Short mmCIF file of C-alpha atoms in Angstrom, two decimals:
data_model
loop_
_atom_site.label_atom_id
_atom_site.label_comp_id
_atom_site.label_asym_id
_atom_site.label_seq_id
_atom_site.Cartn_x
_atom_site.Cartn_y
_atom_site.Cartn_z
CA MET A 1 115.13 55.12 80.20
CA ALA A 2 115.48 58.80 81.51
CA ALA A 3 113.55 59.48 84.66
CA GLU A 4 110.57 61.36 84.00
CA ILE A 5 110.75 65.19 85.22
CA VAL A 6 107.48 65.99 87.09
CA ASN A 7 106.30 69.42 87.76
CA PRO A 8 106.01 69.55 91.81
CA HIS A 9 102.79 71.75 91.53
CA SER A 10 101.14 69.56 89.03
CA GLU A 11 97.93 67.57 89.80
CA SER A 12 99.75 64.20 89.51
CA ALA A 13 102.55 65.37 91.78
CA ARG A 14 100.25 66.31 94.28
CA GLU A 15 98.35 63.03 94.02
CA ALA A 16 101.75 61.27 94.59
CA GLU A 17 102.54 63.57 97.55
CA ALA A 18 99.23 62.67 98.95
CA GLU A 19 99.90 58.93 98.84
CA SER A 20 103.42 59.73 100.19
CA VAL A 21 102.54 61.78 103.04
CA ALA A 22 99.65 59.47 104.11
CA GLY A 23 101.83 56.41 103.80
CA GLU A 24 104.66 57.87 105.85
CA SER A 25 102.27 59.22 108.74
CA GLY A 26 99.55 56.89 108.52
CA GLU A 27 96.99 59.92 108.93
CA ALA A 28 94.57 61.45 106.51
CA PHE A 29 96.28 63.30 104.10
CA ASP A 30 96.20 67.21 104.55
CA PRO A 31 96.55 69.00 100.87
CA ALA A 32 98.38 71.92 102.29
CA PHE A 33 101.61 69.86 102.38
CA ALA A 34 101.41 68.90 98.78
CA LEU A 35 100.82 72.45 97.81
CA HIS A 36 103.79 73.76 99.78
CA ARG A 37 106.24 71.16 98.75
CA GLY A 38 109.42 73.00 97.20
CA GLY A 39 107.89 76.39 98.30
CA LYS A 40 105.29 78.40 96.68
CA MET A 41 107.49 80.80 94.51
CA ALA A 42 110.61 80.98 92.49
CA VAL A 43 112.59 83.65 90.77
CA GLN A 44 112.13 83.82 87.00
CA SER A 45 114.18 85.75 84.37
CA THR A 46 112.49 88.59 82.59
CA VAL A 47 115.08 88.32 79.71
CA PRO A 48 116.30 85.57 77.44
CA ILE A 49 119.76 84.19 77.58
CA ARG A 50 119.66 82.24 74.27
CA ASP A 51 123.52 82.76 73.09
CA LYS A 52 126.53 84.48 73.79
CA ASP A 53 125.38 87.92 72.77
CA ASP A 54 122.53 87.61 75.20
CA LEU A 55 124.82 86.63 77.90
CA SER A 56 127.22 89.34 77.18
CA LEU A 57 124.44 91.91 77.52
CA ALA A 58 122.68 90.48 80.65
CA TYR A 59 126.08 89.77 82.30
CA THR A 60 129.66 90.91 81.38
CA PRO A 61 130.61 92.98 79.59
CA GLY A 62 127.29 94.69 79.03
CA VAL A 63 126.16 94.94 82.70
CA ALA A 64 129.29 96.94 83.36
CA ARG A 65 127.99 99.93 81.45
CA VAL A 66 124.81 99.82 83.35
CA CYS A 67 126.59 99.63 86.71
CA THR A 68 128.73 102.62 85.60
CA ALA A 69 125.75 104.68 84.84
CA ILE A 70 124.10 103.95 88.41
CA ALA A 71 127.23 104.67 90.11
CA GLU A 72 127.32 108.07 88.31
CA ARG A 73 123.71 108.81 88.56
CA PRO A 74 122.33 106.65 91.46
CA GLU A 75 118.44 107.44 90.58
CA LEU A 76 118.95 105.34 87.43
CA VAL A 77 118.79 102.20 89.89
CA HIS A 78 114.97 102.44 89.48
CA ASP A 79 115.06 102.38 85.64
CA TYR A 80 117.58 99.76 85.19
CA THR A 81 116.98 97.18 87.99
CA TRP A 82 113.89 95.57 89.56
CA LYS A 83 114.32 97.92 92.68
CA SER A 84 110.94 100.00 91.81
CA GLN A 85 109.19 96.74 91.47
CA VAL A 86 109.97 94.80 94.31
CA VAL A 87 109.07 94.82 98.16
CA ALA A 88 110.93 93.07 101.11
CA VAL A 89 108.39 91.02 103.33
CA VAL A 90 110.27 91.26 106.66
CA THR A 91 109.43 89.32 109.67
CA ASP A 92 111.02 87.86 112.95
CA GLY A 93 108.26 85.27 113.16
CA THR A 94 106.98 86.32 116.76
CA ALA A 95 103.35 87.11 115.91
CA VAL A 96 102.39 84.84 113.04
CA LEU A 97 98.80 84.44 111.93
CA GLY A 98 96.99 82.93 114.96
CA LEU A 99 100.17 81.03 115.75
CA GLY A 100 102.21 83.47 117.81
CA ASP A 101 106.01 83.31 118.26
CA ILE A 102 106.81 80.17 116.12
CA GLY A 103 110.19 81.70 114.95
CA PRO A 104 111.73 82.65 111.68
CA GLU A 105 111.74 79.39 109.79
CA ALA A 106 108.32 78.33 110.76
CA SER A 107 107.02 81.75 109.30
CA LEU A 108 108.43 81.37 105.89
CA PRO A 109 105.13 79.59 104.51
CA VAL A 110 103.32 82.60 105.44
CA MET A 111 105.90 85.07 104.26
CA GLU A 112 105.91 83.11 100.95
CA GLY A 113 102.08 83.45 100.74
CA LYS A 114 102.22 87.22 101.27
CA ALA A 115 104.98 87.40 98.53
CA ILE A 116 102.59 85.57 96.00
CA LEU A 117 99.64 87.57 97.15
CA PHE A 118 101.62 90.75 96.17
CA LYS A 119 102.43 89.45 92.70
CA GLN A 120 98.88 87.92 92.23
CA PHE A 121 96.68 90.77 93.33
CA GLY A 122 99.05 93.83 92.80
CA GLY A 123 101.58 92.82 90.10
CA VAL A 124 104.49 93.60 92.73
CA ASP A 125 107.49 91.49 93.23
CA ALA A 126 108.29 90.59 96.84
CA VAL A 127 110.83 88.73 98.57
CA PRO A 128 110.37 86.97 102.11
CA ILE A 129 113.18 87.87 104.50
CA ALA A 130 112.75 86.14 108.12
CA LEU A 131 115.35 87.39 110.47
CA ALA A 132 116.99 85.30 113.36
CA THR A 133 116.84 88.15 115.75
CA THR A 134 113.79 89.88 117.95
CA ASP A 135 116.11 92.58 118.96
CA THR A 136 114.34 95.83 117.63
CA ASP A 137 117.69 97.54 116.98
CA GLU A 138 119.20 94.58 115.07
CA ILE A 139 116.04 94.24 112.96
CA VAL A 140 116.01 97.94 112.06
CA ASP A 141 119.79 98.03 111.31
CA THR A 142 119.47 94.72 109.08
CA VAL A 143 116.60 96.15 107.30
CA VAL A 144 118.46 99.33 106.54
CA ARG A 145 121.35 97.51 105.15
CA LEU A 146 119.27 95.55 102.89
CA ALA A 147 117.21 98.48 101.78
CA PRO A 148 119.34 99.25 98.63
CA SER A 149 117.63 96.25 97.11
CA PHE A 150 114.17 97.21 97.53
CA GLY A 151 111.62 99.79 96.62
CA GLY A 152 109.65 99.18 99.65
CA VAL A 153 109.51 97.34 103.09
CA ASN A 154 106.45 95.31 104.21
CA LEU A 155 106.52 94.37 108.00
CA GLU A 156 104.79 91.18 108.91
CA ASP A 157 103.87 89.31 111.89
CA ILE A 158 106.13 91.26 114.25
CA SER A 159 104.68 91.31 117.88
CA ALA A 160 103.60 94.48 119.58
CA PRO A 161 104.86 96.68 121.02
CA ARG A 162 108.10 96.26 119.27
CA CYS A 163 106.42 96.50 115.95
CA PHE A 164 105.37 100.21 116.50
CA GLU A 165 109.17 101.18 117.23
CA ILE A 166 110.59 99.09 114.33
CA GLU A 167 108.31 100.80 112.04
CA ARG A 168 108.84 104.22 113.30
CA LYS A 169 112.58 103.87 113.32
CA LEU A 170 112.79 102.36 109.89
CA GLN A 171 110.51 105.29 108.55
CA GLU A 172 113.01 107.68 109.89
CA ARG A 173 115.91 106.11 108.41
CA LEU A 174 114.80 105.09 105.08
CA ASP A 175 113.36 106.98 101.96
CA ILE A 176 111.18 104.28 100.66
CA PRO A 177 107.74 103.03 101.89
CA VAL A 178 107.70 101.30 105.05
CA PHE A 179 104.30 99.58 105.89
CA HIS A 180 103.37 97.46 108.62
CA ASP A 181 100.64 95.46 107.30
CA ASP A 182 99.04 93.91 110.38
CA GLN A 183 98.52 97.62 111.43
CA HIS A 184 97.70 99.50 108.45
CA GLY A 185 96.28 97.34 105.88
CA THR A 186 93.76 96.01 108.54
CA ALA A 187 92.92 99.50 109.39
CA VAL A 188 92.20 100.56 105.77
CA VAL A 189 90.13 97.74 104.84
CA THR A 190 88.02 98.33 108.24
CA LEU A 191 87.52 101.78 107.40
CA ALA A 192 86.38 101.02 103.84
CA ALA A 193 83.68 98.35 105.21
CA LEU A 194 82.68 100.88 107.90
CA ARG A 195 82.40 103.80 105.34
CA ASN A 196 79.87 101.67 103.32
CA ALA A 197 78.16 100.17 106.47
CA ALA A 198 77.43 103.68 107.50
CA LYS A 199 76.46 104.94 104.10
CA LEU A 200 74.01 101.77 103.93
CA THR A 201 72.16 103.01 107.05
CA GLY A 202 72.27 106.58 106.40
CA ARG A 203 74.88 107.84 108.96
CA GLY A 204 78.11 109.35 108.73
CA LEU A 205 81.44 108.09 110.48
CA GLY A 206 81.00 111.23 112.89
CA ASP A 207 77.61 109.68 114.20
CA LEU A 208 79.38 106.54 115.25
CA ARG A 209 80.85 105.39 118.57
CA ALA A 210 83.11 102.26 118.23
CA VAL A 211 84.49 99.59 120.64
CA ILE A 212 87.53 97.79 119.73
CA SER A 213 88.42 94.40 121.34
CA GLY A 214 92.21 94.10 121.26
CA ALA A 215 95.06 96.76 121.86
CA GLY A 216 97.77 94.88 119.86
CA ALA A 217 99.09 96.28 116.37
CA ALA A 218 95.83 95.99 114.74
CA GLY A 219 93.70 97.48 117.48
CA VAL A 220 95.87 100.47 117.86
CA ALA A 221 96.24 101.34 114.26
CA ILE A 222 92.61 100.95 113.71
CA ALA A 223 91.75 103.30 116.39
CA LYS A 224 94.12 105.96 115.14
CA PHE A 225 93.08 105.71 111.71
CA LEU A 226 89.34 105.72 112.26
CA LEU A 227 89.72 108.86 114.26
CA GLU A 228 91.82 110.41 111.65
CA ALA A 229 89.14 109.61 109.09
CA GLY A 230 86.43 111.30 111.35
CA LEU A 231 84.73 108.83 113.58
CA GLY A 232 82.87 110.10 116.36
CA ASP A 233 84.42 108.13 119.20
CA VAL A 234 86.23 104.84 119.70
CA ALA A 235 87.11 102.94 123.01
CA VAL A 236 89.71 100.22 122.93
CA ALA A 237 89.71 97.20 125.52
CA ASP A 238 92.57 95.08 126.14
CA ARG A 239 92.48 91.91 128.58
CA LYS A 240 92.22 93.98 131.79
CA GLY A 241 89.26 96.39 130.35
CA ILE A 242 88.93 99.76 128.56
CA VAL A 243 92.02 101.59 127.80
CA SER A 244 91.54 104.81 129.75
CA ARG A 245 93.57 107.68 131.42
CA ASP A 246 92.64 106.44 134.99
CA ARG A 247 94.71 103.07 134.45
CA ASP A 248 98.26 102.95 135.93
CA ASP A 249 99.19 99.59 134.19
CA LEU A 250 99.25 101.18 130.53
CA THR A 251 102.48 100.74 128.28
CA PRO A 252 103.63 103.76 126.55
CA VAL A 253 101.75 102.81 123.41
CA LYS A 254 98.72 102.37 125.47
CA ARG A 255 99.10 105.73 127.25
CA GLU A 256 99.22 107.55 124.05
CA LEU A 257 96.20 105.67 122.83
CA ALA A 258 94.38 106.75 125.98
CA GLU A 259 95.04 110.35 125.18
CA ILE A 260 93.31 110.35 122.01
CA THR A 261 90.65 107.70 122.41
CA ASN A 262 87.56 107.10 124.75
CA ARG A 263 86.16 110.63 124.67
CA ALA A 264 83.30 109.31 126.49
CA GLY A 265 85.36 108.71 129.59
CA LEU A 266 84.23 104.93 129.96
CA SER A 267 85.99 102.73 132.21
CA GLY A 268 85.60 98.95 133.27
CA SER A 269 84.96 96.05 130.94
CA LEU A 270 84.66 95.59 127.18
CA GLU A 271 81.00 94.59 127.96
CA THR A 272 80.37 98.02 129.74
CA ALA A 273 81.74 99.96 126.64
CA LEU A 274 79.55 97.96 124.31
CA ALA A 275 76.28 99.17 125.96
CA GLY A 276 74.61 101.56 123.33
CA ALA A 277 77.81 101.32 121.06
CA ASP A 278 77.14 101.48 117.34
CA VAL A 279 80.24 99.59 116.24
CA PHE A 280 82.13 96.48 117.57
CA ILE A 281 85.53 95.85 115.85
CA GLY A 282 87.06 92.60 117.30
CA VAL A 283 90.90 91.93 116.59
CA SER A 284 91.82 89.92 119.80
CA GLY A 285 90.23 86.64 119.66
CA GLY A 286 88.22 85.49 122.71
CA THR A 287 84.49 85.47 122.90
CA VAL A 288 82.02 88.38 123.42
CA PRO A 289 78.87 87.38 125.42
CA GLU A 290 75.48 87.39 123.52
CA ALA A 291 74.13 89.94 126.13
CA ALA A 292 76.73 92.26 125.34
CA VAL A 293 76.16 92.29 121.61
CA ALA A 294 72.43 92.72 122.28
CA SER A 295 73.12 95.65 124.41
CA MET A 296 74.56 97.70 121.42
CA ALA A 297 72.59 100.24 119.61
CA GLU A 298 70.04 99.62 117.29
CA GLY A 299 71.29 99.05 113.82
CA ALA A 300 74.77 98.47 115.04
CA PHE A 301 77.91 96.92 113.04
CA VAL A 302 79.74 93.85 114.33
CA PHE A 303 83.04 93.29 112.63
CA ALA A 304 84.37 90.35 114.33
CA MET A 305 87.62 89.51 112.67
CA ALA A 306 89.36 86.99 114.66
CA ASN A 307 90.48 83.82 112.77
CA PRO A 308 89.20 80.95 112.77
CA ASN A 309 86.78 81.62 115.40
CA PRO A 310 85.07 85.21 115.26
CA GLU A 311 84.69 86.94 118.79
CA VAL A 312 80.89 86.90 117.78
CA HIS A 313 79.57 84.29 115.77
CA PRO A 314 77.77 85.60 112.61
CA ASP A 315 74.57 83.72 113.70
CA VAL A 316 74.66 85.64 116.89
CA ALA A 317 75.68 88.84 115.30
CA HIS A 318 72.92 88.71 112.87
CA LYS A 319 70.35 88.83 115.65
CA TYR A 320 71.15 92.30 116.79
CA ALA A 321 73.33 93.97 114.04
CA SER A 322 72.45 95.33 110.64
CA VAL A 323 75.87 94.68 109.21
CA VAL A 324 78.27 91.87 109.93
CA ALA A 325 81.87 91.27 108.89
CA THR A 326 84.30 88.68 109.84
CA GLY A 327 88.07 87.76 108.79
CA ARG A 328 86.68 84.53 107.37
CA SER A 329 86.22 83.94 103.57
CA ASP A 330 83.27 81.52 104.08
CA TYR A 331 81.19 84.52 105.20
CA PRO A 332 80.04 87.58 103.44
CA ASN A 333 82.11 90.92 104.21
CA GLN A 334 85.35 89.48 104.90
CA ILE A 335 87.83 92.09 106.17
CA ASN A 336 91.01 90.93 104.19
CA ASN A 337 94.23 92.82 104.13
CA VAL A 338 94.86 91.43 100.64
CA LEU A 339 92.37 94.15 99.44
CA ALA A 340 94.66 96.88 100.48
CA PHE A 341 98.44 95.99 100.67
CA PRO A 342 98.97 94.89 97.12
CA GLY A 343 97.41 98.16 95.64
CA ILE A 344 99.10 100.40 98.18
CA PHE A 345 102.59 99.29 97.37
CA ALA A 346 101.83 99.19 93.48
CA GLY A 347 100.70 102.86 93.74
CA ALA A 348 103.52 103.99 95.92
CA LEU A 349 106.12 102.17 93.91
CA GLN A 350 104.42 103.50 90.57
CA VAL A 351 105.25 106.96 91.84
CA ARG A 352 108.54 106.12 93.64
CA ALA A 353 106.81 107.56 96.77
CA SER A 354 109.34 108.10 99.78
CA ARG A 355 106.70 107.00 102.25
CA ILE A 356 103.15 106.04 102.71
CA THR A 357 101.09 108.86 104.35
CA GLU A 358 97.83 109.00 106.20
CA GLY A 359 96.42 110.47 103.04
CA MET A 360 97.48 107.79 100.87
CA LYS A 361 95.94 105.18 103.28
CA ILE A 362 92.70 106.97 103.41
CA ALA A 363 92.66 107.44 99.67
CA ALA A 364 93.07 103.47 99.53
CA ALA A 365 90.18 102.99 101.88
CA ASN A 366 87.96 105.37 99.97
CA ALA A 367 88.65 103.69 96.56
CA LEU A 368 87.97 100.34 98.08
CA ALA A 369 84.86 101.52 99.34
CA ASP A 370 83.78 102.91 95.99
CA VAL A 371 84.35 99.76 94.23
CA VAL A 372 81.16 98.41 95.94
CA GLY A 373 79.09 101.14 94.25
CA ASP A 374 75.44 100.75 93.69
CA ASP A 375 75.65 97.12 94.59
CA LEU A 376 75.97 98.17 98.15
CA ALA A 377 74.10 95.70 100.61
CA ALA A 378 74.20 94.40 104.12
CA ASP A 379 76.03 91.42 102.92
CA TYR A 380 78.29 93.41 100.41
CA VAL A 381 79.96 96.42 102.24
CA ILE A 382 83.47 95.40 100.92
CA PRO A 383 84.31 93.71 97.65
CA SER A 384 85.89 90.38 97.25
CA PRO A 385 89.68 90.06 97.05
CA PHE A 386 88.95 88.29 93.51
CA ASP A 387 87.14 91.45 92.11
CA GLU A 388 89.66 92.58 89.41
CA ARG A 389 88.40 96.18 90.04
CA VAL A 390 90.15 96.41 93.33
CA ALA A 391 93.83 96.50 92.83
CA PRO A 392 93.66 99.15 89.80
CA ALA A 393 91.47 101.26 91.76
CA VAL A 394 93.68 101.31 94.92
CA THR A 395 96.81 101.69 93.02
CA ALA A 396 95.44 104.79 91.01
CA ALA A 397 94.00 106.35 94.39
CA VAL A 398 97.31 105.88 96.30
CA ALA A 399 99.31 107.14 93.45
CA ALA A 400 97.32 110.25 93.05
CA ALA A 401 97.30 111.03 96.75
CA ALA A 402 101.27 110.55 96.95
CA ARG A 403 101.57 113.16 94.25
CA ALA A 404 99.10 115.56 96.07
CA GLU A 405 101.06 115.20 99.26
CA GLY A 406 104.33 115.81 97.90
CA VAL A 407 105.87 112.36 98.55
CA ALA A 408 105.98 111.16 94.96
CA ARG A 409 109.32 111.44 92.91
CA ARG A 410 107.86 110.63 89.64
#
C-alpha cells in the first residue's frame, strides 16, 4: 500500500507533530514547533506547465526571446519578471526581536515570518536572506550584488549602530527602495498613533514634549521622524541618561541626535526628563518607576512598546495617562510594524520608486491614522493589523507621495 501523503501544515499533521515532539522531549508540547516544521513559506508558480507547449514558453526556447528583449531594453525586467513585486528581507541575525545576536540561521524563522507578513498584508512577495557576516562593507557589497533580482530591500534585525551606516550606503548605491523596518516602520506607526492621541485630546504635535527610552535603531529613527513631522520637543535617553550635548561619551550617531533633540536642554536621568513630559515612548526594555510616570503632565500618553514586558505595565500607565499603547497584541493600541511596512513597499513598488522618502513615510503615517476615523477613542488610536482598510490606504498614500516627490518611475 502506498504511503499516505500528509500536508505538513494540516491539523492532523500538527497533532502528529505534537505527539512526536512531546514524545522526544518528554516535555509539554509547544505548538510553535509544529507550525514551523518545514518552514512557513514556499515558492509557487504563477503559470501552468501542462505540456510541451507550456514548457517551451516558460523555458527554452520561448524564454530566450524575453531575455533578449530585456538585454536590449533593461527596463523591461519590471514587466516580464517578478522583480517589481519582490523584496529582499536581509539580516545578519545580530538584533533579532528580543533575542539579540543569535546568528543568521537562528534568525530565519523570523525572516520567514516577515516574508509571509509582506504577502498576507501587502500582497508583496519577499525572500528571506540571512547573511553569514556582520561586516558592514561585506553586507553592503553582498546586497548590492543581489539587487538586480529585487524591487526593494527590507533590512531587518541588524544591530545599531551598524544598521544606520548599512542603510545609508545601500541607499547611496542602489536605485531601489532600501528600508530598515526596525527604524522606520516603528517610527511610522508611532507617529500615526501619536497624531490620533493628540487629536483625541485636542492638541497638536507641536504642543507635545516627548521622552524616548532607548537610543538604538528605533529610538533614533522615532526621534528624528517625530521632529520632522512637527513634534514640539523630544529627549532621548540611553542607559547612561539623557542624550545631550554636554556628554562626552556619545557615538557619532548619538552626537548627531544630541544636536537636533532636547531643545529644553535637559540632562540627567530618564526619570528627570519625564517630569512634566506629555509623551513617553519606550523602545528599550527595562522598567520605568511608577513615580516617574506619575510625574508626567496631565493627560499624558504612554507608549510602552518593549516585548514581552512593556517598560510601564498598562495597569500602571492607565492610572496617569489618557492614552496607553504597547507592542503587545493582547492590549488595545498595539504599535505593530505590520501596519506600515507591507503598504509602504506595495506603494513604492507600484510606482517603481527609486527610494522611500521622508514624505512617503509621513504620508503612510497620516493614512494609517486616518483609517481610525470617527471611531477614535482612548483605546483605539491605531487600527488593527487585520483591518482590511490599512494596506490599501497606506499603499495609495505612499504611491501618491512618491509621484509628488519625483521618485516614481511609473
